[in-house]
Amino acid sequence: MTTFKAGRDRSRGDAHAHLAAAHAGKGQKPLRRITAYSLRHGWQASFAIGATIIAAVLQLTIPRLLGHAVDQAQNVLTTADARAQEALVWTALTLLSVSVARGLFTLIQNYFGESVGHHVGYELRLAFYDKVQKLSYSYHDKMHSGDLITVGLLDLDGLRMFFSTGFVRTILLTILIGVGAWFLFTTDVLLAFLALSFVPFVAWRSSVAQLTLRATWLMLQEKLSVLTRVMEENLGGIRVVRAFSGGKYELNKFDAASKEALALSHQRVQVRVRNTSMMTLSFFTAMGLVLWFGGSKVIAGEMSIGTLASFLTFMTILQMPVRQLGLMVNSYARASTCGERFFGFLDAPIEIEDKPGAAPLTVTDGTLRFEDVSFTYPGANRPTLDGVSFEGYAGQTIGIVGAPGSGKSTLAHLIPRFYDVTGGRITIDGQDVRDVTLESLRRSVAVVQQDTFLFTTTIQNNIAYGDPWAKERKIERAAESAQLHNYIMGLPADYETVVGERGVSLSGGQRQRLSIARSLVLKPAVMVFDDSTAAIDAGTEHRIRSAMRRYAKDRVTLIIAHRLSSLMHADMILFLEDGQIVERGTHAELLAQGGRYKALYDLQTRPTDDIDVEIDADIERAAQ
Amino acid sequence: MSTPMHATAPMANDEERETATYPGQRPPHASVGSHRIEEEVFGNAYDPQTVRRIWAYVRPYRRKIYLSVAAVLIFTATQLAIPLIIGRAIDTGMVAGGDMQALVGAVIAFAIAVLLNFGASYVQETQVGEVAENVLFDMRRAMFAQLQRVSLSFMDKTEVGRLMSRLQGDVNSMQEFLETSVISVGDIVLLVGIVVVLLSLDPGLGLLTMVTMPILFVVRIFWLPRAKRAFWAAHETNSLTAGAMAEGINGVRTVQNLDRQQVNFDLYDDKAYHNLENQLTGSKYAQVMVPIVDTLTGISMATVVIVGGNMVLNGTLQVGVIVTFLFYIQRFFDPIRSLTMQYSIMQRAMTSGRRITEVLDLPVTIADKPNAVTLTSDMDGSVEFRNVVFGYDPKRPVLKNVSFKVNPGETVALVGPTGSGKTSAMALVHRFYEVQEGAVIVGGHDVRDVTQDSLGAEVAMVLQEPFLFTGTIFENIRYNKAGATLDDVVTASKAVGAHEFVERLPEGYNTVLEQRGSNLSLGQRQLLSFARALVADAKILVLDEATANIDSYTERQIQKALEILLRGRTGMVIAHRLATIRGADRIIVLQNGEKIEEGNHDQLMELGGLYSRLYNMNYASFDDIPDDLVAQANAKASST
């Protein structure tokens, strides 16, 4: 198993401070908020900023020193002065030390700039992850998981890098261009004007180019994701493709998606190249003008060769940073849009959380009670559950049946507060589920869901998901009860076999059995099977039920199922229709009543001719 | 976890919930994200065979490549020329009195160089960029097309994710390589050019200036492997952290359901923190080169100033040459830097190239014979298995000498316990796999003698798991039957009873199914896949009945649809539900790859074999019967 480094505990304490800081500044503009957040790393940020200023100034002195050197060399020639030779050595040494110092300060600037970014990234990731886990089902129902992943990866990156690519770069460019221009203008106004003439043009083009590139990049990503989907679905559904001889059809689909993406890629190349070559051209044109006018001045004796050389080298030094103006503008644009989404997510209200001063749930008798419970999904105009009341005692099994959409699963989701009731209340041993802590509630209520999410890890870790401290014997016993143990022992590394997306894949029935084992490890007071045996054959289901019987005396068990054989044995069966309980009683009582339950029972057992007449009528109606 | 977990465990405190014994301890059975082990991609930087294969894809664009290499050479030449022109302008135009004419000449030369530079860089970058994109898409298409032809047994055992990383990651690193390789041609020429120009301007000063070049080379050779490892580690932990985050999002319901938030947060923090450390190490390696390069630049400049200045004093050097030297020194280290980077790119590209050719070279085991016949719709629609032997592993046959015939228009149910070979038999009708012995005859032709396309047109298949594509319902039902109109689709949907729910959807038949139809119920997806088979209008229908339990009403609807689907066709149904089985004209019972019983329901019941015993157990479906009961029935059947 993984070993953990010392010092982790310290970071744990920090983690909560980071979360608090990420949530502070709520409502601020994203750029302001991320800047303030980045500046929390006070000394690293000041190192980066200080080093940037020094490095920029040093950078600017290099052309002057080179100019000096050229003039001194020229002087050596004309005056043949020994002191001039000495001055030359001094200039050379200064040049060397300035270069070394510039390198060191650039190192500091870049390293600490990036370091602030990495720290900010780490902290925002924690805040993001924490928030994902805290937001309730209703939020995740609305938000597409792919979009959320984009927020957590790309938007976070856009914010994280803002400090170095936006903030620090702004300081750098301001000094380079500002102080540089001041140097040049104080030397020679005309030449300074010419030397800097390319700056506005390049700044404009590079900003336009970067913004266009980003916009087309987003479009390209969209086209590429269509292409990815075409390929993925083709490979995943290869049997269907082959069965319908759809090879050519699929190639056409591929070509269509591919063509669109390729056209956009070409467009991007064009945008990039057109702008970079234009920028280079404008730069060299400016240089040519400096050479022409400067040269004329030198000839006229108004300027030294060294000064001209310093103008020219100054231009070469300025060329790259000016091109980066576009990156800087892009960084602002990106951080602002990314920040809007990212902080919007962090600030999203959490609908379901502990009440202030909520106490843990204390389970005594294990009585579950629904008191006139109603529930309406946000935005829906009809209630999904309407005035549902029933109670279950420890040791009892309650069966719930009803047509799809009758509210069965919703009922299950209300007990552990995946959603909150909109009317009435649900209590466990007299405590309203909304008054106790979520942690204690969810530990006492286990819902075995319809679809089992497998984590890519060992099958053992998957079973122990709710109780990762569980002893191995406990895990094994849960697997035995869920009738999964024999299968596991047949796997290459038995309980250590990795399952899930990147491991051994399990069949629908095996996944459901794993999900049952997961809940059994928890030994909950309330256990809900939400149609979670649909893919398990009746025989195995029967054995699971017998195996669970010995634990069942301590808990209320709710079984939601289509197959009546799964819940015929229940102490009470509730028949749901449009969110209301329309029939209730034991299997025998309900059969005797001769109502909807009986009709459903007949549907599943007797010959099907009568129902066919109904379906025929439906199809007939549709055909008209 | 070294000891086998089922060996020893104290029973006493089994029921108690364990917790951490010291703060910061992690639970023994927990992780977030997957442990992904990715092979490092540092292989050979040059592999002639791979290069040859890749060249085949570049070849169609070779003119553009030649053109851009030429452009790169011109571009490099102008880069070399510009400092020279400036130096000359100073020496001939400005030093000692000044010569206006020389200055004009220099400025004109400068203008020409600049225009050439502009044109060459435009040509080179557009050509290279577009060629690299084109090659990328061509390669991807070739791989995709190949995957449409390779045997299904290969597809069965290969993860979609692995193939996708070939189609995307590997192809992208090839593109990166193509884009940068032309530029590195320019870098090499520039490097050689600078060396030559400096030496020819002044051999002594040139050599002295260039002393720093080999130093940088040596430094980079030491730096590169370490830096690469650091960058790789940073990349790895970054994607691991991203993976853990994606898992947290996708599994959020389970996480909340089982109250794992706190544990997950701590584990995620571990991962993210480890990533932070690796990122910082990566930054250190990336930035440490900056002062080294700057120091070396400084040394070279100082050398030029001191030595060059003295030479000017001695009259052996002109001032303009010093300026030229200083200009070159500014550019000195760029080519060295990008060339050493190019080495890693090449390594990556070779590995990717090998992986791509692996896919391109996958054998196509099932192909049309040169004189393959086209199966037409006037064939009789019979299916016959003649002494068929088949196994995915030749040594372990799944079907052992199976013979039976399905007459035109007849519906035959294949039944038998899991592993009896039903699904394989069905796949053979469509020639998904090749039989080892015997033959599968469709409409009087051996399936190996007809074209695959015509076979596909006459044999429709409905798989157990309905698979839908992202796209409209109309597109899904029509699939590749290009001639089918909306009317045909609607008629088919009405026939199978799908029309009603489709009509109720917001956009009707134009409703886009997101993520393979996950917004529909299983029963609805099933009905759509029936409609798709009905539109395909094949003579023969092969169907694998779904086993999952859906609500009773929908299930019955599906049964009805099945009847309509089989009307007027030859049907082979892998049947699970008793209703389907009883409705068939004939039942074939398979067990362990052998046909053990055949006949209609009444005949088989009279026979008193496996079928009658299973039937009498009164399960709604044969698949519901637990394995041990099947074994019992077997034993009894064989003893009588």
Short mmCIF file of N, CA and C in Angstrom, two decimals, chain B residues 310-426:
data_model
loop_
_atom_site.label_atom_id
_atom_site.label_comp_id
_atom_site.label_asym_id
_atom_site.label_seq_id
_atom_site.Cartn_x
_atom_site.Cartn_y
_atom_site.Cartn_z
N ASN B 310 40.85 45.39 -28.46
CA ASN B 310 42.30 45.43 -28.63
C ASN B 310 42.70 45.25 -30.08
N MET B 311 41.90 44.40 -30.77
CA MET B 311 42.22 44.19 -32.18
C MET B 311 41.96 45.45 -33.00
N VAL B 312 40.91 46.17 -32.58
CA VAL B 312 40.63 47.43 -33.26
C VAL B 312 41.83 48.37 -33.06
N LEU B 313 42.35 48.35 -31.82
CA LEU B 313 43.51 49.18 -31.49
C LEU B 313 44.69 48.82 -32.38
N ASN B 314 44.89 47.51 -32.56
CA ASN B 314 45.99 47.06 -33.41
C ASN B 314 45.70 47.26 -34.89
N GLY B 315 44.46 47.67 -35.16
CA GLY B 315 44.11 47.89 -36.56
C GLY B 315 43.81 46.61 -37.32
N THR B 316 43.64 45.49 -36.58
CA THR B 316 43.36 44.24 -37.28
C THR B 316 41.86 43.96 -37.39
N LEU B 317 41.04 44.82 -36.80
CA LEU B 317 39.60 44.58 -36.84
C LEU B 317 38.87 45.90 -36.97
N GLN B 318 37.72 45.84 -37.69
CA GLN B 318 36.93 47.06 -37.81
C GLN B 318 35.79 47.07 -36.80
N VAL B 319 35.37 48.27 -36.46
CA VAL B 319 34.34 48.41 -35.42
C VAL B 319 33.04 47.69 -35.81
N GLY B 320 32.68 47.79 -37.09
CA GLY B 320 31.44 47.16 -37.55
C GLY B 320 31.42 45.66 -37.29
N VAL B 321 32.61 45.05 -37.39
CA VAL B 321 32.67 43.60 -37.16
C VAL B 321 32.30 43.29 -35.70
N ILE B 322 32.75 44.17 -34.79
CA ILE B 322 32.38 43.98 -33.38
C ILE B 322 30.86 44.01 -33.23
N VAL B 323 30.24 44.99 -33.90
CA VAL B 323 28.78 45.09 -33.82
C VAL B 323 28.15 43.80 -34.36
N THR B 324 28.68 43.33 -35.50
CA THR B 324 28.17 42.09 -36.08
C THR B 324 28.27 40.94 -35.08
N PHE B 325 29.45 40.82 -34.49
CA PHE B 325 29.68 39.76 -33.50
C PHE B 325 28.66 39.85 -32.36
N LEU B 326 28.46 41.06 -31.87
CA LEU B 326 27.55 41.23 -30.74
C LEU B 326 26.13 40.82 -31.11
N PHE B 327 25.76 41.12 -32.36
CA PHE B 327 24.44 40.70 -32.82
C PHE B 327 24.31 39.19 -32.86
N TYR B 328 25.34 38.52 -33.40
CA TYR B 328 25.27 37.06 -33.50
C TYR B 328 25.19 36.41 -32.12
N ILE B 329 25.95 37.00 -31.18
CA ILE B 329 25.96 36.37 -29.85
C ILE B 329 24.57 36.35 -29.24
N GLN B 330 23.79 37.39 -29.56
CA GLN B 330 22.41 37.41 -29.04
C GLN B 330 21.62 36.19 -29.53
N ARG B 331 21.94 35.70 -30.74
CA ARG B 331 21.17 34.63 -31.34
C ARG B 331 21.77 33.24 -31.14
N PHE B 332 23.02 33.26 -30.71
CA PHE B 332 23.87 32.10 -30.56
C PHE B 332 23.21 30.84 -30.07
N PHE B 333 22.53 30.97 -28.93
CA PHE B 333 22.15 29.77 -28.16
C PHE B 333 20.76 29.24 -28.52
N ASP B 334 20.01 30.04 -29.29
CA ASP B 334 18.67 29.56 -29.66
C ASP B 334 18.70 28.22 -30.39
N PRO B 335 19.54 28.11 -31.48
CA PRO B 335 19.51 26.82 -32.18
C PRO B 335 19.94 25.65 -31.29
N ILE B 336 20.90 25.88 -30.39
CA ILE B 336 21.34 24.78 -29.54
C ILE B 336 20.20 24.33 -28.65
N ARG B 337 19.49 25.31 -28.11
CA ARG B 337 18.38 25.00 -27.24
C ARG B 337 17.31 24.20 -28.00
N SER B 338 16.94 24.67 -29.16
CA SER B 338 15.83 23.98 -29.83
C SER B 338 16.29 22.64 -30.41
N LEU B 339 17.56 22.53 -30.77
CA LEU B 339 18.02 21.23 -31.28
C LEU B 339 17.99 20.16 -30.20
N THR B 340 18.40 20.51 -28.99
CA THR B 340 18.37 19.48 -27.94
C THR B 340 16.92 19.11 -27.60
N MET B 341 16.02 20.09 -27.72
CA MET B 341 14.61 19.78 -27.51
C MET B 341 14.11 18.83 -28.59
N GLN B 342 14.56 19.08 -29.81
CA GLN B 342 14.12 18.28 -30.94
C GLN B 342 14.45 16.80 -30.74
N TYR B 343 15.52 16.54 -30.03
CA TYR B 343 15.91 15.16 -29.78
C TYR B 343 14.81 14.42 -29.02
N SER B 344 14.27 15.05 -27.98
CA SER B 344 13.19 14.41 -27.22
C SER B 344 11.95 14.23 -28.08
N ILE B 345 11.69 15.25 -28.91
CA ILE B 345 10.51 15.15 -29.76
C ILE B 345 10.65 13.97 -30.72
N MET B 346 11.87 13.77 -31.22
CA MET B 346 12.10 12.66 -32.13
C MET B 346 11.91 11.32 -31.43
N GLN B 347 12.43 11.24 -30.22
CA GLN B 347 12.25 9.99 -29.46
C GLN B 347 10.77 9.66 -29.33
N ARG B 348 10.02 10.69 -28.95
CA ARG B 348 8.60 10.48 -28.73
C ARG B 348 7.92 10.07 -30.05
N ALA B 349 8.32 10.75 -31.12
CA ALA B 349 7.69 10.49 -32.41
C ALA B 349 7.99 9.07 -32.89
N MET B 350 9.20 8.58 -32.64
CA MET B 350 9.53 7.23 -33.08
C MET B 350 8.67 6.21 -32.34
N THR B 351 8.55 6.40 -31.04
CA THR B 351 7.70 5.48 -30.27
C THR B 351 6.27 5.53 -30.79
N SER B 352 5.78 6.74 -31.01
CA SER B 352 4.41 6.87 -31.50
C SER B 352 4.29 6.25 -32.88
N GLY B 353 5.30 6.49 -33.71
CA GLY B 353 5.27 5.93 -35.07
C GLY B 353 5.18 4.43 -35.04
N ARG B 354 5.95 3.83 -34.14
CA ARG B 354 5.89 2.37 -34.02
C ARG B 354 4.49 1.91 -33.63
N ARG B 355 3.91 2.62 -32.68
CA ARG B 355 2.57 2.22 -32.25
C ARG B 355 1.55 2.40 -33.37
N ILE B 356 1.74 3.47 -34.15
CA ILE B 356 0.79 3.70 -35.25
C ILE B 356 0.93 2.59 -36.28
N THR B 357 2.17 2.23 -36.63
CA THR B 357 2.33 1.18 -37.64
C THR B 357 1.79 -0.15 -37.11
N GLU B 358 1.87 -0.36 -35.81
CA GLU B 358 1.28 -1.58 -35.25
C GLU B 358 -0.19 -1.69 -35.61
N VAL B 359 -0.89 -0.57 -35.47
CA VAL B 359 -2.32 -0.58 -35.80
C VAL B 359 -2.51 -0.78 -37.30
N LEU B 360 -1.69 -0.06 -38.10
CA LEU B 360 -1.85 -0.15 -39.55
C LEU B 360 -1.54 -1.55 -40.05
N ASP B 361 -0.69 -2.28 -39.32
CA ASP B 361 -0.29 -3.61 -39.77
C ASP B 361 -1.15 -4.72 -39.20
N LEU B 362 -2.19 -4.36 -38.46
CA LEU B 362 -3.05 -5.42 -37.91
C LEU B 362 -3.58 -6.27 -39.05
N PRO B 363 -3.51 -7.59 -38.90
CA PRO B 363 -3.96 -8.44 -40.01
C PRO B 363 -5.46 -8.36 -40.19
N VAL B 364 -5.88 -8.34 -41.45
CA VAL B 364 -7.30 -8.40 -41.77
C VAL B 364 -7.57 -9.85 -42.09
N THR B 365 -8.17 -10.60 -41.14
CA THR B 365 -8.33 -12.03 -41.37
C THR B 365 -9.58 -12.34 -42.15
N ILE B 366 -10.56 -11.43 -42.08
CA ILE B 366 -11.79 -11.71 -42.80
C ILE B 366 -11.93 -10.69 -43.91
N ALA B 367 -11.75 -11.16 -45.16
CA ALA B 367 -11.84 -10.26 -46.29
C ALA B 367 -12.63 -10.96 -47.39
N ASP B 368 -13.18 -10.16 -48.30
CA ASP B 368 -13.91 -10.74 -49.43
C ASP B 368 -12.95 -11.52 -50.31
N LYS B 369 -13.43 -12.68 -50.81
CA LYS B 369 -12.63 -13.41 -51.81
C LYS B 369 -12.64 -12.60 -53.10
N PRO B 370 -11.62 -12.79 -53.94
CA PRO B 370 -11.58 -12.01 -55.17
C PRO B 370 -12.84 -12.20 -56.03
N ASN B 371 -13.35 -13.43 -56.04
CA ASN B 371 -14.53 -13.67 -56.89
C ASN B 371 -15.79 -13.82 -56.04
N ALA B 372 -15.85 -13.07 -54.94
CA ALA B 372 -16.99 -13.20 -54.02
C ALA B 372 -18.30 -12.83 -54.73
N VAL B 373 -19.35 -13.59 -54.39
CA VAL B 373 -20.65 -13.38 -55.00
C VAL B 373 -21.42 -12.33 -54.18
N THR B 374 -22.28 -11.58 -54.85
CA THR B 374 -23.15 -10.66 -54.12
C THR B 374 -24.43 -11.39 -53.76
N LEU B 375 -24.73 -11.38 -52.49
CA LEU B 375 -25.94 -12.04 -52.02
C LEU B 375 -27.11 -11.12 -52.32
N THR B 376 -28.11 -11.59 -53.04
CA THR B 376 -29.22 -10.70 -53.41
C THR B 376 -30.46 -11.07 -52.62
N SER B 377 -31.41 -10.18 -52.65
CA SER B 377 -32.58 -10.38 -51.80
C SER B 377 -33.51 -11.47 -52.35
N ASP B 378 -33.21 -12.00 -53.55
CA ASP B 378 -34.08 -13.08 -54.00
C ASP B 378 -33.59 -14.46 -53.55
N MET B 379 -32.56 -14.50 -52.72
CA MET B 379 -32.15 -15.79 -52.16
C MET B 379 -33.23 -16.25 -51.17
N ASP B 380 -33.20 -17.53 -50.83
CA ASP B 380 -34.36 -18.06 -50.10
C ASP B 380 -34.37 -17.72 -48.60
N GLY B 381 -33.25 -17.27 -48.05
CA GLY B 381 -33.25 -16.88 -46.64
C GLY B 381 -33.04 -18.04 -45.68
N SER B 382 -32.51 -19.13 -46.17
CA SER B 382 -32.25 -20.25 -45.26
C SER B 382 -30.87 -20.10 -44.63
N VAL B 383 -30.70 -20.68 -43.45
CA VAL B 383 -29.41 -20.66 -42.77
C VAL B 383 -29.08 -22.09 -42.38
N GLU B 384 -27.89 -22.50 -42.70
CA GLU B 384 -27.54 -23.87 -42.35
C GLU B 384 -26.16 -23.92 -41.70
N PHE B 385 -26.05 -24.65 -40.61
CA PHE B 385 -24.75 -24.92 -39.99
C PHE B 385 -24.36 -26.34 -40.36
N ARG B 386 -23.22 -26.52 -41.02
CA ARG B 386 -22.78 -27.85 -41.41
C ARG B 386 -21.52 -28.22 -40.64
N ASN B 387 -21.67 -29.11 -39.69
CA ASN B 387 -20.53 -29.62 -38.92
C ASN B 387 -19.59 -28.50 -38.48
N VAL B 388 -20.16 -27.46 -37.90
CA VAL B 388 -19.35 -26.28 -37.56
C VAL B 388 -18.53 -26.51 -36.29
N VAL B 389 -17.24 -26.27 -36.42
CA VAL B 389 -16.35 -26.26 -35.26
C VAL B 389 -15.79 -24.86 -35.16
N PHE B 390 -15.86 -24.26 -33.97
CA PHE B 390 -15.36 -22.89 -33.82
C PHE B 390 -14.92 -22.63 -32.39
N GLY B 391 -13.83 -21.90 -32.26
CA GLY B 391 -13.39 -21.48 -30.93
C GLY B 391 -12.58 -20.20 -31.05
N TYR B 392 -12.64 -19.33 -30.04
CA TYR B 392 -11.83 -18.10 -30.06
C TYR B 392 -10.38 -18.48 -29.90
N ASP B 393 -10.17 -19.52 -29.09
CA ASP B 393 -8.87 -20.12 -28.97
C ASP B 393 -8.99 -21.47 -29.68
N PRO B 394 -8.23 -21.68 -30.77
CA PRO B 394 -8.42 -22.90 -31.58
C PRO B 394 -8.39 -24.18 -30.75
N LYS B 395 -7.67 -24.14 -29.64
CA LYS B 395 -7.55 -25.37 -28.85
C LYS B 395 -8.79 -25.61 -27.98
N ARG B 396 -9.57 -24.56 -27.77
CA ARG B 396 -10.75 -24.74 -26.91
C ARG B 396 -12.01 -24.38 -27.68
N PRO B 397 -12.53 -25.31 -28.48
CA PRO B 397 -13.70 -24.99 -29.31
C PRO B 397 -14.92 -24.64 -28.46
N VAL B 398 -15.65 -23.64 -28.94
CA VAL B 398 -16.87 -23.22 -28.27
C VAL B 398 -18.05 -23.95 -28.91
N LEU B 399 -17.93 -24.22 -30.21
CA LEU B 399 -18.94 -25.01 -30.91
C LEU B 399 -18.23 -26.27 -31.43
N LYS B 400 -18.83 -27.42 -31.11
CA LYS B 400 -18.16 -28.67 -31.49
C LYS B 400 -19.04 -29.44 -32.46
N ASN B 401 -18.74 -29.32 -33.73
CA ASN B 401 -19.45 -30.11 -34.74
C ASN B 401 -20.96 -29.91 -34.67
N VAL B 402 -21.42 -28.69 -34.81
CA VAL B 402 -22.84 -28.38 -34.73
C VAL B 402 -23.45 -28.32 -36.12
N SER B 403 -24.56 -29.01 -36.31
CA SER B 403 -25.27 -28.96 -37.58
C SER B 403 -26.74 -28.71 -37.33
N PHE B 404 -27.32 -27.81 -38.07
CA PHE B 404 -28.78 -27.63 -38.06
C PHE B 404 -29.13 -26.74 -39.23
N LYS B 405 -30.42 -26.75 -39.56
CA LYS B 405 -30.84 -25.91 -40.67
C LYS B 405 -32.06 -25.10 -40.24
N VAL B 406 -32.06 -23.83 -40.62
CA VAL B 406 -33.22 -22.98 -40.39
C VAL B 406 -33.85 -22.73 -41.75
N ASN B 407 -35.09 -23.17 -41.92
CA ASN B 407 -35.73 -23.06 -43.23
C ASN B 407 -36.22 -21.64 -43.47
N PRO B 408 -36.41 -21.27 -44.71
CA PRO B 408 -36.88 -19.91 -45.01
C PRO B 408 -38.16 -19.60 -44.25
N GLY B 409 -38.18 -18.45 -43.63
CA GLY B 409 -39.39 -18.00 -42.93
C GLY B 409 -39.59 -18.60 -41.55
N GLU B 410 -38.74 -19.50 -41.16
CA GLU B 410 -38.91 -20.18 -39.88
C GLU B 410 -38.24 -19.39 -38.75
N THR B 411 -38.79 -19.49 -37.55
CA THR B 411 -38.12 -18.90 -36.39
C THR B 411 -37.59 -20.01 -35.50
N VAL B 412 -36.30 -19.97 -35.26
CA VAL B 412 -35.68 -20.99 -34.43
C VAL B 412 -35.16 -20.33 -33.17
N ALA B 413 -35.45 -20.90 -32.03
CA ALA B 413 -34.92 -20.38 -30.77
C ALA B 413 -33.70 -21.19 -30.37
N LEU B 414 -32.63 -20.51 -30.06
CA LEU B 414 -31.45 -21.20 -29.53
C LEU B 414 -31.50 -21.04 -28.01
N VAL B 415 -31.52 -22.13 -27.30
CA VAL B 415 -31.51 -22.02 -25.85
C VAL B 415 -30.39 -22.87 -25.27
N GLY B 416 -30.07 -22.58 -24.05
CA GLY B 416 -29.01 -23.34 -23.39
C GLY B 416 -28.39 -22.50 -22.31
N PRO B 417 -27.75 -23.13 -21.35
CA PRO B 417 -27.14 -22.37 -20.26
C PRO B 417 -25.98 -21.49 -20.74
N THR B 418 -25.56 -20.56 -19.89
CA THR B 418 -24.45 -19.68 -20.22
C THR B 418 -23.24 -20.51 -20.65
N GLY B 419 -22.58 -20.07 -21.71
CA GLY B 419 -21.37 -20.78 -22.14
C GLY B 419 -21.67 -21.94 -23.07
N SER B 420 -22.93 -22.05 -23.53
CA SER B 420 -23.25 -23.19 -24.39
C SER B 420 -22.88 -22.92 -25.84
N GLY B 421 -22.58 -21.68 -26.19
CA GLY B 421 -22.15 -21.37 -27.54
C GLY B 421 -23.21 -20.67 -28.38
N LYS B 422 -24.30 -20.23 -27.74
CA LYS B 422 -25.38 -19.58 -28.49
C LYS B 422 -24.89 -18.31 -29.19
N THR B 423 -24.24 -17.45 -28.41
CA THR B 423 -23.83 -16.16 -28.95
C THR B 423 -22.82 -16.34 -30.08
N SER B 424 -21.93 -17.31 -29.93
CA SER B 424 -20.94 -17.54 -30.97
C SER B 424 -21.62 -17.99 -32.25
N ALA B 425 -22.62 -18.86 -32.13
CA ALA B 425 -23.32 -19.35 -33.31
C ALA B 425 -23.93 -18.19 -34.06
N MET B 426 -24.52 -17.27 -33.30
CA MET B 426 -25.15 -16.11 -33.91
C MET B 426 -24.12 -15.26 -34.67
#
